[in-house]
C-alpha angles and dihedrals in degrees: 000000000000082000090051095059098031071059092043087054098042093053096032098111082050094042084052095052084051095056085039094068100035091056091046088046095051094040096048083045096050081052090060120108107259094227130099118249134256115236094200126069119200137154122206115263093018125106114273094248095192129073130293107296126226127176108266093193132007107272131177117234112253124231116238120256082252100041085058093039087062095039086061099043087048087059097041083061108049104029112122115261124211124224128180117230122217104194103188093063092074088053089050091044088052093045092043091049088056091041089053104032097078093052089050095041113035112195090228085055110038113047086187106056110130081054089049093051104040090049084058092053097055088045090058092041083049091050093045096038085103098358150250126275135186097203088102082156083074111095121228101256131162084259107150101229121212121191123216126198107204092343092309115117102245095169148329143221153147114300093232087069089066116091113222120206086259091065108046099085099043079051086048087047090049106044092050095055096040084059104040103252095123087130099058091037095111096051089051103037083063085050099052096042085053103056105020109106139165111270087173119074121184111250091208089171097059092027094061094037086072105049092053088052087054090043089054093050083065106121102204094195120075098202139309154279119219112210115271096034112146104247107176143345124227116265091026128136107259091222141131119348095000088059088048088048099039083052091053096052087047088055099041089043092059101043089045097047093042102058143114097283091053111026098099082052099060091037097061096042091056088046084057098052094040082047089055090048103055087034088067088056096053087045096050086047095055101046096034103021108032100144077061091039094060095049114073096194083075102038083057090044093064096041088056095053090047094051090042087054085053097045095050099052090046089059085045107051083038091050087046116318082219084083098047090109089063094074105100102227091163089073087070098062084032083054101046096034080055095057106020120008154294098260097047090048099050090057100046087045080052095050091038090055092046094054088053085053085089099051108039124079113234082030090175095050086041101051089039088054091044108046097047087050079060095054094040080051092055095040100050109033109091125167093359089197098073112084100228104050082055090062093035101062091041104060080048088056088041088050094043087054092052100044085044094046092049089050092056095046092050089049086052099042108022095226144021107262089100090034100144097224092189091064079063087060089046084067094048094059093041084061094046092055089047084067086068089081095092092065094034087062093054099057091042088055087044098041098031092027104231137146120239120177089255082072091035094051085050095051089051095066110105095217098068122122092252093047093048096049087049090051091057100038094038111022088163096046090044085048087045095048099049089054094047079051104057082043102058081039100065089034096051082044086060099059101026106253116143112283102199098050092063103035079067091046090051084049102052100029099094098042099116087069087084086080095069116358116173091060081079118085094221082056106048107092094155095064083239110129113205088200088063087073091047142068127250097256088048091052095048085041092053094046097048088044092077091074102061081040093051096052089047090051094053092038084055089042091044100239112175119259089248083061101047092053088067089049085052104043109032088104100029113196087318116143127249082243096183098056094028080063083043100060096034085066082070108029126033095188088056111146100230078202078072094068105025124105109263082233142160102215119235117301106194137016093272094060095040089053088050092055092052095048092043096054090036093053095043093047098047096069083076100063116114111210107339131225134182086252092044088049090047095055091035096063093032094056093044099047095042092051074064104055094042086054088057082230077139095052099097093041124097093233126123130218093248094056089048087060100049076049090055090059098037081064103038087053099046093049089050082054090046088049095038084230114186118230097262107243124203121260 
């Protein structure tokens, strides 16, 4: 048991990337739409490209969305309602209309009376003919209505014949103008207000009882095909009833190839291909990348862009898959290029698109789109930290989606009159949201803790807290560090390692020498040498010192790790030389171990660079009336005791880099010297 988890620790960084990539896998997987796949691919009014298709099951035709949307209003319009009668309310309207009738319309007054009442009564027998009702929310349709009296049919009609409360007064208005009792229209009017009540009441239970029994009678297929019916041959115009049939098979064939019998099946072969995917990844990382590779915080980093950018255009296409061109899928390549490299952030951008292959409609037009807005991303950003290049490369991605976009629609179309000008404005926004990267970077530094060139660019600034206090503390070291930082510039420039990575490093590196300063020659202004008072051993102890001082200095500042590694390795496990003689003149059994930097040596080319520049620049100060060939064998001499000494083993540089490095020196401290071109004599 003890052996298994001494295993188990040994392997964990292995055993995480592992879990990683199961969960990623599961979780893309679970994202994924829940439907088989159509393995034909075909638009209306284009030639059908595959073979000649026959039917490969019996399967009904399908009605159009809008075929089925006026099938239902139709029946929403013309489905029975049921109304409930109340009988005795015609006899009290009529009673209460006598009763009511002598106060209004006083013999002495009215000479016409028996007119005037007679024409009232009709009016009432008019208005209950059908019946009143008090439902006015109800809309005039061509319903048929049918009137129950304690739940018997008594009579139906249209439902225009019924009078709603609404109407009754416009009726009133009417009847008393077509027969000539304008005069006595406001007496009446408040008659005919008082008694007048509902005798009709909506059944809505019934009533909507049967319109869902008429909704569910919708067939929502308009005939069939039998199985080895010919479909469609190849060549032929997708049109008409063949686009209708070639949709219902579609649709038959998904919902018949993703059921019960089979579910675990699909599910396991998308697992498979979304597995393989994210397989290559890994295996590009660890032969390419695999600095990336071994930390798992990064490794974590990139599986969880990749998932976001899945999750956000699932949410989209199920939202309303129109939109799908809103997700900003540049930001993913703009966010790795910003904290690893082109190279590794075009491939992931490439991984990421062919994933969402699976979820997105027109997958072909999508990816191609895609992936060449990714390439348009890597080729064009450049120094993400300035402002301008950002916007820049956004408004080109934001060009090349939009010609690429137009190209496709006029493939499909064959001309503009159809051109959907809001997609134009889709890609607008998408743009818009690209520009979010600058923040995003921030909380990934922040949450992840990397380093991207926005922070570097911020830490290089002379004027930070850490900087200024090394300028007072250690005027000579900060002199010394900004020259050892425009020459690992120009050198990392040369061979295209990232500038401003190690210009931060240069700048920071020396920064243990706060801690006491004037043991340090650049330092020492009084002619007072503080070595004079110490042994050998305490010298070499003080000065190596400064690096442990220097990485606790940048942990309790908060440097970035990136940062730190130049503080550690600027010396690799090379040996204090001058005090290490020093002490051999008195002592033959002297441990060089005593007197050598605790290391590591450089690990990659921007903190070998920084080595060379660092050893170059101290060391130059010594130099007595300098001269090109002086400079040569200076810097020859210095750089190959290096590389004798394997301090570049660990370090991804090549022969042929160190020797571009070699002139970039040379030529810079000719500069420093001003030094003329040395003519013969």
């Amino acid at each position: 048991m003890k052996d298994l988890v001494n295993k188990f620790y040994k392997n964990h960084a292995l055993v995480y990337k592992v879990l990683l990539f199961i969960v990623t896998t599961f979780l893309i997987v679970y994202l994924f739409p829940k439907s088989g796949k159509f393995k034909y691919d075909f638009e209306k009014g284009k030639p059908w490209q595959s073979e000649t298709l026959y039917a490969p099951f019996d399967f009904a035709i399908q009605k159009t969305p809008k075929e089925l949307e006026e099938e239902k209003n139709q029946i929403e319009t013309t489905t029975i309602k049921y109304f409930n009668l109340d009988p005795d309310i015609k006899g009290n309207v009529l009673n209460k209309y006598y009763k009511s009738f002598d106060k209004v319309f006083p013999d002495s007054i009215y000479t016409s009376k028996n007119e005037i009442k007679n024409f009232g009564k009709d009016l009432i027998e008019k208005l209950y003919e059908y019946g009143v009702t008090n439902e006015d929310e109800l809309i005039a349709n061509k319903s048929t209505v049918t009137i129950l009296k304690d739940r018997v049919e008594v009579g139906k009609t249209d439902f225009s014949n019924i009078y709603r409360q609404s109407q009754v007064k416009p009726k009133i208005d009417e009847e008393i103008k077509k027969n000539n009792f304008e005069e006595y229209s406001k007496p009446l009017s408040i008659l005919f207000f008082n008694i007048i009540e509902p005798n009709l009441t909506y059944n809505k239970a019934l009533s909507d009882t049967a319109l869902q029994e008429r909704l569910s009678s919708i067939s929502h297929t308009r005939g069939s095909i039998e199985k080895e019916t010919l479909i469609i041959s190849k060549g032929e115009i997708v049109e008409g009833n063949k686009f209708l049939i070639l949709s219902s098979l579609e649709s038959e064939y998904e919902s018949q190839v993703w059921n019960e019998s089979n579910y675990n099946l699909i599910l396991f072969a998308y697992t498979l291909l979304v597995a393989l995917a994210l397989l290559m990844l890994l295996l590009f990382l660890r032969k390419y990348r695999l600095e990336v590779f071994n930390n798992n915080t990064k490794v974590t980093f990139i599986f969880f862009n990749i998932f976001l950018m899945v999750l956000l255009t699932t949410l989209i296409v199920n939202y309303d898959s129109k939109y799908i061109y809103i997700v900003p899928l540049a930001i993913l390549p703009l966010v790795l290029k910003a904290f690893f490299d082109a190279r590794l952030g075009l491939f992931t951008h490439v991984i990421t698109v062919l994933l969402l292959g699976f979820i997105v409609p027109n997958s072909y037009e999508y990816m191609f789109l895609q992936i060449l807005a990714g390439i348009v991303t890597i080729l064009t950003v450049s120094e993400l930290y300035k402002r301008a290049n950002l916007f820049i490369s956004v408004g080109q991605i934001t060009l090349v989606y939009i010609i690429a976009y137009f190209a496709f629609f006029l493939i499909h179309e064959g001309s503009m009159e159809t051109l959907k000008w809001d997609t134009f404005g889709l890609f607008v926004l998408c743009g818009l949201a690209t520009l979010f990267v600058q923040p995003l970077i921030y909380i990934y530094e922040k949450f992840f803790g990397l380093v991207s060139d926005v922070s570097l660019l911020e830490l290089s600034d002379t004027n930070s807290k850490l900087l200024k206090k090394l300028s007072n503390e250690a005027p000579g070291t900060f002199h010394h560090s900004l020259n050892v930082a425009n020459l690992a510039e120009a050198a990392a420039n040369e061979i295209g390692a990232n500038a401003m990575l190690i210009r931060v490093g240069a700048l920071y590196h020396d920064i243990g020498k706060m801690k006491n300063p004037t043991y340090f020659t650049e330092n020492q202004s009084s002619g007072l040498n503080p070595h004079d008072e110490l042994s050998p051993k305490e010298s070499a102890t003080v000065i190596i010192d400064h690096v442990i001082k220097g990485i606790e200095i940048a942990k309790k500042n908060n440097l970035p790790d990136r940062v730190i590694d130049f503080i550690r390795t600027h010396h690799g496990d090379s040996s204090v030389y001058y005090f290490y003689m020093k002490e051999k003149a008195k002592d033959e059994n002297v441990d060089i171990a005593d007197f050598s930097y605790p290391g590591p040596k450089p690990f990659s080319k921007e903190t070998a660079i920084l080595m060379m520049c660092d050893s170059v620049e101290a060391a130059s100060k010594s130099l007595k009336e300098p001269t090109s060939t002086k400079i040569n064998d200076f810097v020859e001499n210095i750089l190959n005791k290096q590389m004798d000494d394997g301090q570049f083993l660990n370090a991804n540089i090549t022969f042929k880099e160190i020797q571009a490095i070699k002139k970039v020196l040379k030529r810079k401290l000719a500069n420093i010297y001003h030094l003329r071109i040395e003519y013969p004599e």
